[in-house]
Coordinates of C-alpha atoms in Angstrom, one line a residue:
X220 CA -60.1 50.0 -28.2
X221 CA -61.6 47.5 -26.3
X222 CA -59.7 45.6 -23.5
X223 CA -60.2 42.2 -23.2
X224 CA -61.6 41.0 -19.7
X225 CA -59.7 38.4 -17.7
X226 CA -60.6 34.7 -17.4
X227 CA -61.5 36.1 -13.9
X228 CA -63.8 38.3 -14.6
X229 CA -61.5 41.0 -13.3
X230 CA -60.2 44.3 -14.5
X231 CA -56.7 44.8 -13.9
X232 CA -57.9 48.2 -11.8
X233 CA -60.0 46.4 -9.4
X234 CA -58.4 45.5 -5.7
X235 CA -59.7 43.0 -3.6
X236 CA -60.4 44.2 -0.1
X237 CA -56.8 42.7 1.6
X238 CA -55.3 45.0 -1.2
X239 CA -55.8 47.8 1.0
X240 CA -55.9 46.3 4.5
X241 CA -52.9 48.5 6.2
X242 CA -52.4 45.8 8.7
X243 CA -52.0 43.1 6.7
X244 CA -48.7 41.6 6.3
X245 CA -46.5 42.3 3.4
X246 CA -46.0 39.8 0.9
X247 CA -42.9 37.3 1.4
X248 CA -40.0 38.9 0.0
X249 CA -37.0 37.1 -1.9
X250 CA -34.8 34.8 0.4
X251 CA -31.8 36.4 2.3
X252 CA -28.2 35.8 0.8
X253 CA -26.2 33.1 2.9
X254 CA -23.5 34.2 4.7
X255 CA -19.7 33.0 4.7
X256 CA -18.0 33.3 7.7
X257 CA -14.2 35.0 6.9
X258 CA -11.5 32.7 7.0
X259 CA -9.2 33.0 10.0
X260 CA -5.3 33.4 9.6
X261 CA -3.9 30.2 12.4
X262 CA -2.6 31.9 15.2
X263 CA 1.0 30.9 15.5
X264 CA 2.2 29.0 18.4
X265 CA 4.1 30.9 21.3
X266 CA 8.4 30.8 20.1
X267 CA 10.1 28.7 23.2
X268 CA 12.0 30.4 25.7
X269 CA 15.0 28.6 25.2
X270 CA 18.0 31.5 26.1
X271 CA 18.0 30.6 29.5
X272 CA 19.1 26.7 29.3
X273 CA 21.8 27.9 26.2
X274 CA 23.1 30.5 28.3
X275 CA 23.6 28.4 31.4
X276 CA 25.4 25.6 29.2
X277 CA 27.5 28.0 27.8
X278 CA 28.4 29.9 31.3
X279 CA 28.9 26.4 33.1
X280 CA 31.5 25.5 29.9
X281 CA 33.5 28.4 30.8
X282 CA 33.3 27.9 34.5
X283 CA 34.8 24.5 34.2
X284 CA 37.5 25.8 31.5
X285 CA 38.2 28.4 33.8
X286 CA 38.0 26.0 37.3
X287 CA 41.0 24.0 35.6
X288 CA 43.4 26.5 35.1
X289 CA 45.2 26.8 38.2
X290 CA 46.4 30.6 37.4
X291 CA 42.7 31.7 36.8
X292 CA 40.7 29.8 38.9
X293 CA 39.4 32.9 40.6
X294 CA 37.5 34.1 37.9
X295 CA 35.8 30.9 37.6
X296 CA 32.9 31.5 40.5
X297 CA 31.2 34.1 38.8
X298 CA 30.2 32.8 35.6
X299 CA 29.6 29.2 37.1
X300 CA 27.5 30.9 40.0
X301 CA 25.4 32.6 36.7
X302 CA 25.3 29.3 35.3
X303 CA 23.5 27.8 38.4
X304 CA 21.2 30.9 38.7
X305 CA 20.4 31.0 34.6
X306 CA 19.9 26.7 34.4
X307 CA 17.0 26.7 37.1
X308 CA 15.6 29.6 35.6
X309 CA 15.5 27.4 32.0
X310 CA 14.2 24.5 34.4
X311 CA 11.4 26.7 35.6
X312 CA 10.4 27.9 31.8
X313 CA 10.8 24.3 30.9
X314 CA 8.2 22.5 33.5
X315 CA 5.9 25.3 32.6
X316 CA 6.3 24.5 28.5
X317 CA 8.1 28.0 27.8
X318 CA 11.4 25.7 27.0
X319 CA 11.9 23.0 25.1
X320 CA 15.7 22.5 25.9
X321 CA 15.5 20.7 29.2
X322 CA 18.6 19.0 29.2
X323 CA 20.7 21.6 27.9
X324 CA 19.5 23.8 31.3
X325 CA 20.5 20.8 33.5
X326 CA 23.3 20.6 32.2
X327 CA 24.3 24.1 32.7
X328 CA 23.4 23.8 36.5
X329 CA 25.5 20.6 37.0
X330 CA 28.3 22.3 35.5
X331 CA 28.0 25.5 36.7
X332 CA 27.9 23.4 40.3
X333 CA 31.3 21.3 39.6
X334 CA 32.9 25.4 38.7
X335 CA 32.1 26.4 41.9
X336 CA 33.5 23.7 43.7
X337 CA 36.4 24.2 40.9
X338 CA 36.8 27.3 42.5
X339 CA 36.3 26.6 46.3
X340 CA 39.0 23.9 45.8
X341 CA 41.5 26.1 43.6
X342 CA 41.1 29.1 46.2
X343 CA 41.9 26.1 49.7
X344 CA 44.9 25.4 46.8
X345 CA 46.2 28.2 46.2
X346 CA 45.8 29.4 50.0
X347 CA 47.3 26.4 51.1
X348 CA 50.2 26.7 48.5
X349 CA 50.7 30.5 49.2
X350 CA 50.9 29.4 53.1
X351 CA 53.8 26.7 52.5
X352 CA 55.7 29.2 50.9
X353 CA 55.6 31.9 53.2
X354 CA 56.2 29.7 56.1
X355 CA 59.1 28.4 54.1
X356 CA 60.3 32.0 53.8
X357 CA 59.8 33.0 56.9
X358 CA 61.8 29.7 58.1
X359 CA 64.8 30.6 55.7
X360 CA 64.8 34.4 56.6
X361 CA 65.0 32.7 60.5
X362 CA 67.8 30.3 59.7
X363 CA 69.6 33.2 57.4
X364 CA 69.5 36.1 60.8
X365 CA 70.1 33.2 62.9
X366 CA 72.8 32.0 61.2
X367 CA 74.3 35.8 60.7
X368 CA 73.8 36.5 64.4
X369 CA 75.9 33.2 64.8
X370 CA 78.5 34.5 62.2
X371 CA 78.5 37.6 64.4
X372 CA 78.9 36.4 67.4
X373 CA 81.5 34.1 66.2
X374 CA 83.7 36.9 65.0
X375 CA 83.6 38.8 67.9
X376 CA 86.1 37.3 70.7
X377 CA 88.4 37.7 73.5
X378 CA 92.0 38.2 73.4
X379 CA 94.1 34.9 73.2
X380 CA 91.0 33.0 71.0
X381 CA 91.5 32.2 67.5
X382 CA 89.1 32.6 64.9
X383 CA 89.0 30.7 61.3
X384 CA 88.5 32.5 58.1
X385 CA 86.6 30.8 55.0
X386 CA 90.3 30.7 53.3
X387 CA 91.8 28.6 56.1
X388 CA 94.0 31.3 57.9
X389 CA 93.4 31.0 61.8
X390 CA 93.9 34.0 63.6
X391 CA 94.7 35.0 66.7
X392 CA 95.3 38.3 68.5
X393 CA 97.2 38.2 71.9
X394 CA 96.2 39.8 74.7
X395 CA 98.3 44.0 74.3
X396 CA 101.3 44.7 76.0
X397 CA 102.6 47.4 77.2
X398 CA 105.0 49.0 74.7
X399 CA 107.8 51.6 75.2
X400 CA 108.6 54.2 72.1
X401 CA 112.2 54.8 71.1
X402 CA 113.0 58.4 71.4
X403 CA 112.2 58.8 67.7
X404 CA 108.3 58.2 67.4
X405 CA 106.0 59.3 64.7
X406 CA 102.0 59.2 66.5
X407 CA 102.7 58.8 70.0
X408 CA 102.3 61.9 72.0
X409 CA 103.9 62.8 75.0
X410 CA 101.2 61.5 78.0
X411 CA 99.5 58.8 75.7
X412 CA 100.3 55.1 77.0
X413 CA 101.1 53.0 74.4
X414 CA 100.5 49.0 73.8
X415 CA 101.5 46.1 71.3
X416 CA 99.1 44.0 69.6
X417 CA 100.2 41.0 68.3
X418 CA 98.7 38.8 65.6
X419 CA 99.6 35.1 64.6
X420 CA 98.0 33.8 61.2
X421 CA 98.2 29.7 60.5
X422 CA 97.1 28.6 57.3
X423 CA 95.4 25.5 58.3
X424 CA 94.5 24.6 54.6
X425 CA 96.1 22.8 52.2
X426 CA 97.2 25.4 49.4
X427 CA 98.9 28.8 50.1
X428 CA 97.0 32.0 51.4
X429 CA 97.9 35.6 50.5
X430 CA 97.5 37.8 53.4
X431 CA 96.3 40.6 51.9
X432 CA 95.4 43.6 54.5
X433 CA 95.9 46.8 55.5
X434 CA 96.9 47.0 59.4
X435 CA 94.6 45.9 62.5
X436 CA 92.5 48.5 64.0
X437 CA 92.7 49.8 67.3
X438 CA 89.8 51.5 69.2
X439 CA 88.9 51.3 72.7
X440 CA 85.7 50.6 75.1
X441 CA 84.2 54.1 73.9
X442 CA 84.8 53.6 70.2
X443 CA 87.9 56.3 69.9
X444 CA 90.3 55.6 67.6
X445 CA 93.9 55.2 68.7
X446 CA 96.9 56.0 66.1
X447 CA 99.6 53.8 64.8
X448 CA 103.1 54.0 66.5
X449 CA 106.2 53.8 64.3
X450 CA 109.8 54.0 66.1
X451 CA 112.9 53.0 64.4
X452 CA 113.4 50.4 67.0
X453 CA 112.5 47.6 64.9
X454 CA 110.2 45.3 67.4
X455 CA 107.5 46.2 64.7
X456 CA 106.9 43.2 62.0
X457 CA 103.7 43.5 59.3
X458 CA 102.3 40.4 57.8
X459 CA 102.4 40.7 54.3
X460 CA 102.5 37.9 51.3
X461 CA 102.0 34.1 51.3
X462 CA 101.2 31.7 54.2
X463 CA 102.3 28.3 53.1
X464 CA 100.0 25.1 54.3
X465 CA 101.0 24.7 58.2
X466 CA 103.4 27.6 58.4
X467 CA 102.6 30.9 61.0
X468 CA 103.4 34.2 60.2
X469 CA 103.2 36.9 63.0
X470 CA 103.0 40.5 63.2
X471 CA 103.3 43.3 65.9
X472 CA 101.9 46.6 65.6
X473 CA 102.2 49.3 68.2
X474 CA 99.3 52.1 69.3
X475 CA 99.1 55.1 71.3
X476 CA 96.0 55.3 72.9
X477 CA 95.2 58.9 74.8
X478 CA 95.1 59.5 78.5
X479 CA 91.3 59.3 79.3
X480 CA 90.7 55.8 76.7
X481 CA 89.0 53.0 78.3
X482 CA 91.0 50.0 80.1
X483 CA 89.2 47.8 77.3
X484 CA 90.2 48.0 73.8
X485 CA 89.2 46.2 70.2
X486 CA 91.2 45.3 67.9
X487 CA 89.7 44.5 64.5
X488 CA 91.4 42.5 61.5
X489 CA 90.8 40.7 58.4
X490 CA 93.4 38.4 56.4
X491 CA 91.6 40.2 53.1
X492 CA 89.6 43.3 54.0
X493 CA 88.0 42.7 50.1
X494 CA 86.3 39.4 50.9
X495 CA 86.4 38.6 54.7
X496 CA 84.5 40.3 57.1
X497 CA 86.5 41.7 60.0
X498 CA 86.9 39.6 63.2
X499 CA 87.0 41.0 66.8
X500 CA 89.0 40.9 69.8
X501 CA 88.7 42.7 72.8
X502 CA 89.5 42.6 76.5
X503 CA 91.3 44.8 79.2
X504 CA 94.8 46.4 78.4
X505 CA 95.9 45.4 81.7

């Protein structure tokens, strides 16, 4: 079979001379792909920072609330001091764009200011208040123990002065006499010096007064006791019932008072025992 020869005059064996030149360069190959570049998800935006401002709006609220309620002021510092403290710290993320909520951070720093001085001025009230009081007490308890030591001292007299009970009885208690037993005595013994008391009781008021007491009590200077003398002589007189608007009733009472007692006795009565405090007499039995 004969192959035909190309219009070249070639055969397809033959190589031309570059067909084996080793440094020659290679032949130009198909053209590279074109590249896409990979589609890039946004990056989202950083979130504000806006805890701070809320916060301090909601801490200086409660300050204030707090600040006007007289009985709770004292909790009212320390939320409005956090107030202060978290609404410049929302100031600060605001002027550097972390915070969006400017205003609401102001805000929570002004109030959180007016609870403090909320605070400061319900504490110089309450002080103040607290100060009043006391003094007043301490004014009343004066005029009360002055007034008692006056009470006292008014009750407590010498023989021959009268004293005025809250019923309108005036009393008086004479100075003692010397008083002479019958020869039958019960509670004088034999070497005891005996003396009379009298007491005179005017009803100074305007309605009638029931004396209603026991008998006068007799001690002397030391405090000793002396014991009621009853004789059948009959110079002895109790008061006992009504005392009618101006009218006196009087009453004698005897005691026996031992050797060794004092020159000075008391004697100690009350027109009702049960609602009157006793009154005092004293003085020398001589």
């Amino acid at each position: 079979m004969t192959v035909p020869t190309p219009p070249d005059g070639k055969q397809p064996g033959d190589r031309t001379p570059d067909d084996h030149n080793p440094w020659s360069p290679p032949p130009p190959g198909p053209p590279p792909a074109r590249w896409e570049p990979y589609p890039m998800a946004p990056i989202p935006a950083s979130q504000a920072r806006n805890g701070m401002g809320i916060t301090a709006l909601v801490l200086g609220i409660v300050g204030i609330v707090l600040g006007l309620l007289i009985i709770l002021f004292w909790m009212s510092w320390l939320p409005a001091l956090l107030a202060v403290i978290f609404g410049f710290v929302g100031l600060s993320h605001a002027r550097t764009g972390r915070a969006t909520n400017k205003g609401m951070a102001l805000t929570g720093v002004i109030l959180g200011g007016v609870g403090l001085l909320a605070a400061a001025g319900g504490g110089i009230f309450t002080v103040t208040v607290v100060k009043k009081v006391t003094d007043s007490a301490r004014s009343k308890v004066k005029e009360v123990k002055a007034s008692a030591s006056a009470s006292e001292k008014a009750r407590h007299l010498s023989f021959g002065e009268s004293y005025t009970f809250e019923d309108g009885l005036k009393v008086t208690v004479t100075k003692p006499e010397p008083f002479t037993p019958d020869d039958y005595v019960l509670g004088h013994a034999k070497g005891n010096k005996a003396v009379q008391v009298t007491v005179k009781v005017v009803n100074t008021g305007t309605e009638r007064v029931k004396v209603d007491t026991g008998l006068p009590e007799v001690s002397d200077a030391n405090g000793a006791s002396t014991e009621l003398v009853i004789d059948g002589s009959g110079r002895q007189k109790v008061i006992t019932g009504y005392v009618l608007p101006g009218k006196e009733a009087v009453g004698k009472y005897a005691f026996s008072l031992p050797p060794d007692a004092a020159d000075r006795i008391e004697v100690e009565f009350s027109p009702d025992a049960m609602r009157w405090d006793d009154a005092y007499w004293s003085g020398p039995t001589r």
